[in-house]
Coordinates of C-alpha atoms in Angstrom, one line a residue:
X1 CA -80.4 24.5 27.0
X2 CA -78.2 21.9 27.7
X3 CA -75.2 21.9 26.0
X4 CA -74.0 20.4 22.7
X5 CA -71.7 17.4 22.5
X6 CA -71.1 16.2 19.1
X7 CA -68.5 13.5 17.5
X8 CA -65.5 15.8 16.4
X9 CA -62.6 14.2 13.9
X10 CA -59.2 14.3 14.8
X11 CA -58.7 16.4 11.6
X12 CA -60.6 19.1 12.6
X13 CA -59.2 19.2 16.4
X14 CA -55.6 19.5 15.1
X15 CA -56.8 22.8 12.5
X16 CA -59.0 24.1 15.4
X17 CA -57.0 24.1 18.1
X18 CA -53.7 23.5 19.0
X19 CA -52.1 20.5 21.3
X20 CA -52.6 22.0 25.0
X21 CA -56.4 23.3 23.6
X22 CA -56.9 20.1 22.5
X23 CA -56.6 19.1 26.4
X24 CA -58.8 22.0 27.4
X25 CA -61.3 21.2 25.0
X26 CA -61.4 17.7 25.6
X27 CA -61.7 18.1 29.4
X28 CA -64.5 20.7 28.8
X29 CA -66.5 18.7 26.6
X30 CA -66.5 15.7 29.1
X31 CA -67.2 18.2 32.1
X32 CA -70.1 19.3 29.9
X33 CA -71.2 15.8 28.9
X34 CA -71.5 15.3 33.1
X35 CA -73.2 18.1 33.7
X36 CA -75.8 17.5 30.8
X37 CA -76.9 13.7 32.3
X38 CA -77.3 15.5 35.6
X39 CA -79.6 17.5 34.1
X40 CA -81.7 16.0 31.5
X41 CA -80.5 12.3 30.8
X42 CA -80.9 11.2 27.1
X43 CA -81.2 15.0 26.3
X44 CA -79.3 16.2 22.9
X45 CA -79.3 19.8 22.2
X46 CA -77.9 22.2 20.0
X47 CA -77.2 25.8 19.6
X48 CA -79.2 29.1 18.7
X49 CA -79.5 29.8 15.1
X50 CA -80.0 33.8 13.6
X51 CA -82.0 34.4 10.6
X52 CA -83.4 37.2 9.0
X53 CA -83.1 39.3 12.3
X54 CA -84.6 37.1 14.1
X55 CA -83.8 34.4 17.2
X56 CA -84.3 30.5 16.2
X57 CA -83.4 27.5 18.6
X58 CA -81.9 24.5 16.7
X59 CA -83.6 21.5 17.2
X60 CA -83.6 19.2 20.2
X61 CA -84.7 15.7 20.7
X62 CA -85.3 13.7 24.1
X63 CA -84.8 10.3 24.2
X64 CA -85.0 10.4 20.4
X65 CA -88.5 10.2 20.9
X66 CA -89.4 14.4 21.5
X67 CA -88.7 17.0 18.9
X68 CA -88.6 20.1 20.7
X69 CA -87.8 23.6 19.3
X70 CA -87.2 27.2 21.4
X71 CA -88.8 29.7 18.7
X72 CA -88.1 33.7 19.2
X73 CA -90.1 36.8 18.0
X74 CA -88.0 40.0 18.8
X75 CA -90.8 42.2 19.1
X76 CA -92.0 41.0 22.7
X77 CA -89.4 39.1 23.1
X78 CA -91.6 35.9 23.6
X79 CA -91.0 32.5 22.7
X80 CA -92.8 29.9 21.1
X81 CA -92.7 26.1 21.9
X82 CA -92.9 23.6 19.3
X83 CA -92.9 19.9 21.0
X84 CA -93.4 16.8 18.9
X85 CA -93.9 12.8 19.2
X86 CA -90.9 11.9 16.9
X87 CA -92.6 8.7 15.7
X88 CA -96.2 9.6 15.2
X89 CA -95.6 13.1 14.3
X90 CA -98.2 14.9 16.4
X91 CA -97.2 18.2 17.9
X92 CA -97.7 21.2 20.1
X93 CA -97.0 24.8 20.0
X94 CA -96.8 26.7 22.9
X95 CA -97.8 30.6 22.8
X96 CA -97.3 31.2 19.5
X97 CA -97.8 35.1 18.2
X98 CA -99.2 36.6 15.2
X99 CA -96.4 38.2 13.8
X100 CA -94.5 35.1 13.2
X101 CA -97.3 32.4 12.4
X102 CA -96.0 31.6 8.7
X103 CA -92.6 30.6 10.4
X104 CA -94.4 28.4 12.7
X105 CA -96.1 26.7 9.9
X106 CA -93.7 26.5 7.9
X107 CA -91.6 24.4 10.1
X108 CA -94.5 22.3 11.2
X109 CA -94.8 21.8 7.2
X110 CA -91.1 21.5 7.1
X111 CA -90.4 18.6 9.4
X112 CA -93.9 16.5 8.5
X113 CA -95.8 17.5 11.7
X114 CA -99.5 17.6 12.6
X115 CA -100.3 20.2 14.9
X116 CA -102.9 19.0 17.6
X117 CA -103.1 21.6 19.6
X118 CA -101.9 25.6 20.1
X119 CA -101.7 26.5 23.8
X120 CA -100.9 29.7 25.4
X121 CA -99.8 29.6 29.1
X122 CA -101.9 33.0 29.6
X123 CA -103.9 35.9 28.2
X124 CA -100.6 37.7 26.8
X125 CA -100.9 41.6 27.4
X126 CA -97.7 42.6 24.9
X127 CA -98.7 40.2 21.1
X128 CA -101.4 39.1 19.8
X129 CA -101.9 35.3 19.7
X130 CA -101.9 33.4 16.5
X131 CA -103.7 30.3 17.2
X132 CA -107.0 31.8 16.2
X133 CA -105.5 32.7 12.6
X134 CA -103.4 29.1 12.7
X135 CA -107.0 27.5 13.4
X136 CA -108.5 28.6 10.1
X137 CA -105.4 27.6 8.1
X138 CA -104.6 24.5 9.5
X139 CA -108.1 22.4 9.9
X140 CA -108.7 20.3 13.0
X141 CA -106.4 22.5 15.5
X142 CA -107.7 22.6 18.2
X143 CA -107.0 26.5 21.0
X144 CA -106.3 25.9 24.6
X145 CA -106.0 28.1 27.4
X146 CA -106.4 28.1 31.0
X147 CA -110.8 27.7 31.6
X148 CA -109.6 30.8 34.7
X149 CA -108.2 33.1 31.8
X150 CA -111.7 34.5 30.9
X151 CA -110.6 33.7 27.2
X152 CA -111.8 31.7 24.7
X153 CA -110.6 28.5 23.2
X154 CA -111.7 25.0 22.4
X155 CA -109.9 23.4 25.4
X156 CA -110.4 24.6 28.7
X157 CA -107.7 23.6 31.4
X158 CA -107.3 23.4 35.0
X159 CA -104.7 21.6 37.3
X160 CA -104.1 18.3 36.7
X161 CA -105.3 18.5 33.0
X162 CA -102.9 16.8 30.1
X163 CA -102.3 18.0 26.7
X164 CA -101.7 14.7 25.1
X165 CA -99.4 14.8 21.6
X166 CA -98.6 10.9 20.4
X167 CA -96.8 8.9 23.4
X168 CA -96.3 12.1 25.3
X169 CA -98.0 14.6 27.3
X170 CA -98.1 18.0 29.1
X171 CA -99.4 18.7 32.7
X172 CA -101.3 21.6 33.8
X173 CA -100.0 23.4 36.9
X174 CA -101.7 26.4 37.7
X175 CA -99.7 29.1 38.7
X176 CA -101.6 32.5 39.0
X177 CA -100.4 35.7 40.2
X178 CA -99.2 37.6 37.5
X179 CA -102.9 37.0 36.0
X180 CA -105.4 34.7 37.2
X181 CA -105.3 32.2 34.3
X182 CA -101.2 31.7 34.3
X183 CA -100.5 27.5 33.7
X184 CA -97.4 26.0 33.6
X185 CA -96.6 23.0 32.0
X186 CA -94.4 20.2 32.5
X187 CA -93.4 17.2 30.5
X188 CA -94.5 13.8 32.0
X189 CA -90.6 12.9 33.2
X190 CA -90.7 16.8 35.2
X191 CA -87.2 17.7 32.6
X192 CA -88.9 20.4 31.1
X193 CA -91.5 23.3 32.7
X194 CA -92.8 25.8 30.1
X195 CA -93.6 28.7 32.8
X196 CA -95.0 31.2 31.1
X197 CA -94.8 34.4 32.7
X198 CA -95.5 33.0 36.4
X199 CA -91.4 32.5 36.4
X200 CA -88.4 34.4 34.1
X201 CA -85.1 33.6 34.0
X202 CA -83.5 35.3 37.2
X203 CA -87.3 37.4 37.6
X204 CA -91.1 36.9 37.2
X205 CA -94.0 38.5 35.8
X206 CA -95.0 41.5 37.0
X207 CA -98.0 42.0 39.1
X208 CA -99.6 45.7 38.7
X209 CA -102.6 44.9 36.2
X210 CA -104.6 41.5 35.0
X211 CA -105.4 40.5 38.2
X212 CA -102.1 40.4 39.3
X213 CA -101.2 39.3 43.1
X214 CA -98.3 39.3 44.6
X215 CA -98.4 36.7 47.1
X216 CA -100.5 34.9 45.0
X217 CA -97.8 34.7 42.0
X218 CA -94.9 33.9 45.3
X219 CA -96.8 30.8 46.1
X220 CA -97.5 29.9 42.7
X221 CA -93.9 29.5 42.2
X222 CA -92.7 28.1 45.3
X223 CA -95.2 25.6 45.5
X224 CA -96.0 24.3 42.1
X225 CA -92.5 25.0 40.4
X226 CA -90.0 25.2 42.8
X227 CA -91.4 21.7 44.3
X228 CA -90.4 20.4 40.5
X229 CA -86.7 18.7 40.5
X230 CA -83.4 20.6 41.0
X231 CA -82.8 19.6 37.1
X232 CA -85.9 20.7 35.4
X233 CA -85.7 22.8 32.7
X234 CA -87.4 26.0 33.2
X235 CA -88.3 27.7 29.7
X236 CA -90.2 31.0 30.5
X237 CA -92.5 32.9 27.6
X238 CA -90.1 35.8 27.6
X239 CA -86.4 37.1 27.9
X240 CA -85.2 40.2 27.6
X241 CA -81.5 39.8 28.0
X242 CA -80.5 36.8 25.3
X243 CA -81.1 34.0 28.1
X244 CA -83.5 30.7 26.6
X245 CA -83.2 28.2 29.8
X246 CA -83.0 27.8 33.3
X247 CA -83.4 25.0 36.0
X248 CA -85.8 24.6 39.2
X249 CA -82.5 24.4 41.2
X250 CA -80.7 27.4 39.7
X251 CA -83.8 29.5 39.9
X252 CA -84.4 28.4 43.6
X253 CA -81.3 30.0 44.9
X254 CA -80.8 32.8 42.2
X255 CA -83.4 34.4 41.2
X256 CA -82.9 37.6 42.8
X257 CA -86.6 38.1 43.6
X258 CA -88.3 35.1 44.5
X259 CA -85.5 33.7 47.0
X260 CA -86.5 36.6 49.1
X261 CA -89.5 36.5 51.8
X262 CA -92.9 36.9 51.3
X263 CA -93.1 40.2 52.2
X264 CA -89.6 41.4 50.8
X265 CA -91.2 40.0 47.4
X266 CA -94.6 42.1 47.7
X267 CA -92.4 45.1 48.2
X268 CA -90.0 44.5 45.5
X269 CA -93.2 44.0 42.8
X270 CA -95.2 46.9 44.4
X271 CA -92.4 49.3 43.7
X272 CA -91.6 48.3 40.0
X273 CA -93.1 51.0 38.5
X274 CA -92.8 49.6 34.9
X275 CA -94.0 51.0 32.0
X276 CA -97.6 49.4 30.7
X277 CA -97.0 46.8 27.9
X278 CA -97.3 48.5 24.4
X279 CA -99.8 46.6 22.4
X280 CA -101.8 46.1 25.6
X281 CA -105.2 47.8 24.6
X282 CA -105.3 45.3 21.4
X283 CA -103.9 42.6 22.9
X284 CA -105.7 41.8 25.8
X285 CA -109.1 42.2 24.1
X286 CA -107.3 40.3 21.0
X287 CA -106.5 37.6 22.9
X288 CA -109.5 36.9 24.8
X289 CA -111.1 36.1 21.6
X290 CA -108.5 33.9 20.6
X291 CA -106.7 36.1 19.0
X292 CA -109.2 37.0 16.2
X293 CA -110.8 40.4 17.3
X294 CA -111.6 42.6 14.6
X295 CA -111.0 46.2 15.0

């Protein structure tokens, strides 16, 4: 996320640091402050917050006309998108899971929100969605998945589709590979791309069950992300090592798998060997219902 640059007094530089941090600091902030309207201009953003065990973004605003809050449930290690027009109050969530549903509502409560629609970027094999449980308790919210997922919801997507939410909007980019029904979604300026699992911080979802394709998932991501701009923030559903953002650019000449060829990259994802996702025999058949299969 990009970084935070806040008013400090002088009061509180002389207790914090002393006269030659004070340069350090100062120079870092500005070099920070640069960096930041490279990135994302008009973006303010502010630091990770811990509660109760568990992972919570602070908020961020765009333009001070986006709410937008990186959500974290330990468990799977996913994360949940909350996106909001700051004047009309209509919101978004983005793959939201079961276990942490009365956090997510009570934040939409919290800051006055009304929750259009709940969105998940695939048919998740590790959680259980919530939006089928958030349905029945908040009236009027509406599912949406990707109409290739072989799920159900009330909105079915394809490329090209917007998710609409006050004076702002989400585009559909379909990006399968790691399943069939993967989407990825970008914000109307191209500053942020919710990925899903089609691309991880510095890796990507695996490809050995769901329908998952190799070379389909490699030109997912090279042609409908990478093509996004060098500063595009790149939020992924999971992490697993304490990472919440990326760019386009960084991800384009780092990540250690997808900057290889075609055919080093099939042979790298055929020779994971990785363990089968927990809570996939519940989730999958779960989630295809919208989260609300009865066992």
């Amino acid at each position: 996320m990009c970084s935070v640059i806040t008013k400090v007094t002088a009061n509180r530089r002389c207790l914090a640091v002393t006269l030659g941090g004070l340069r350090r600091y100062t120079e870092g902030l500005n070099a920070s402050a640069a960096g930041d309207r490279r990135l994302c201009a008009g973006t303010i953003a502010r630091g990770v917050l811990r509660e109760g065990g568990r992972t919570y973004s602070s908020g961020t605003q765009l333009n001070d006309l986006l709410l937008f809050r990186q959500l974290f449930e330990s468990e799977s290690s996913t994360y949940t998108y909350l996106l909001a027009d700051a004047n009309t109050k209509d919101a978004i969530l983005i793959d939201p899971v079961l276990e942490t549903i009365d956090r997510d509502l009570k934040l939409i409560g919290e800051l006055g929100l009304q929750l259009r629609v709940a969105v998940n970027t695939h048919c998740h094999a590790d959680h259980i969605t919530s939006t089928g449980l958030m349905k029945t308790r908040l009236p009027g919210l509406k599912s949406a998945i990707s109409k290739f997922s072989g799920a159900m919801a009330d909105i079915l997507l394809s490329e090209g589709d917007r998710i609409t939410f006050g004076k702002h909007y989400l585009t559909v980019r379909e990006t399968p590979g790691h399943t069939d029904g993967c989407m990825t979604l970008v914000t109307q300026d191209q500053c942020m791309a919710f990925t899903g699992d089609a691309l991880l911080i510095r890796g990507c979802g695996r490809t050995d069950f769901q329908q998952g394709c190799p070379k389909r998932l490699y030109t997912s991501v090279h042609h409908k992300i990478f093509t996004l701009p060098d500063h595009c923030l790149i939020y992924p559903a999971h992490d697993y090592l304490g990472q919440t953002v990326s760019t386009v650019g960084e991800e384009r000449m780092l990540n250690p798998r997808l900057t290889k060829s075609l055919e080093e990259f099939v042979t790298i994802m055929e020779n994971l060997n990785l363990p089968k996702p927990s809570k996939i025999e519940i989730s999958v058949p779960a989630n295809l219902v919208c989260g609300v299969h009865h066992f």
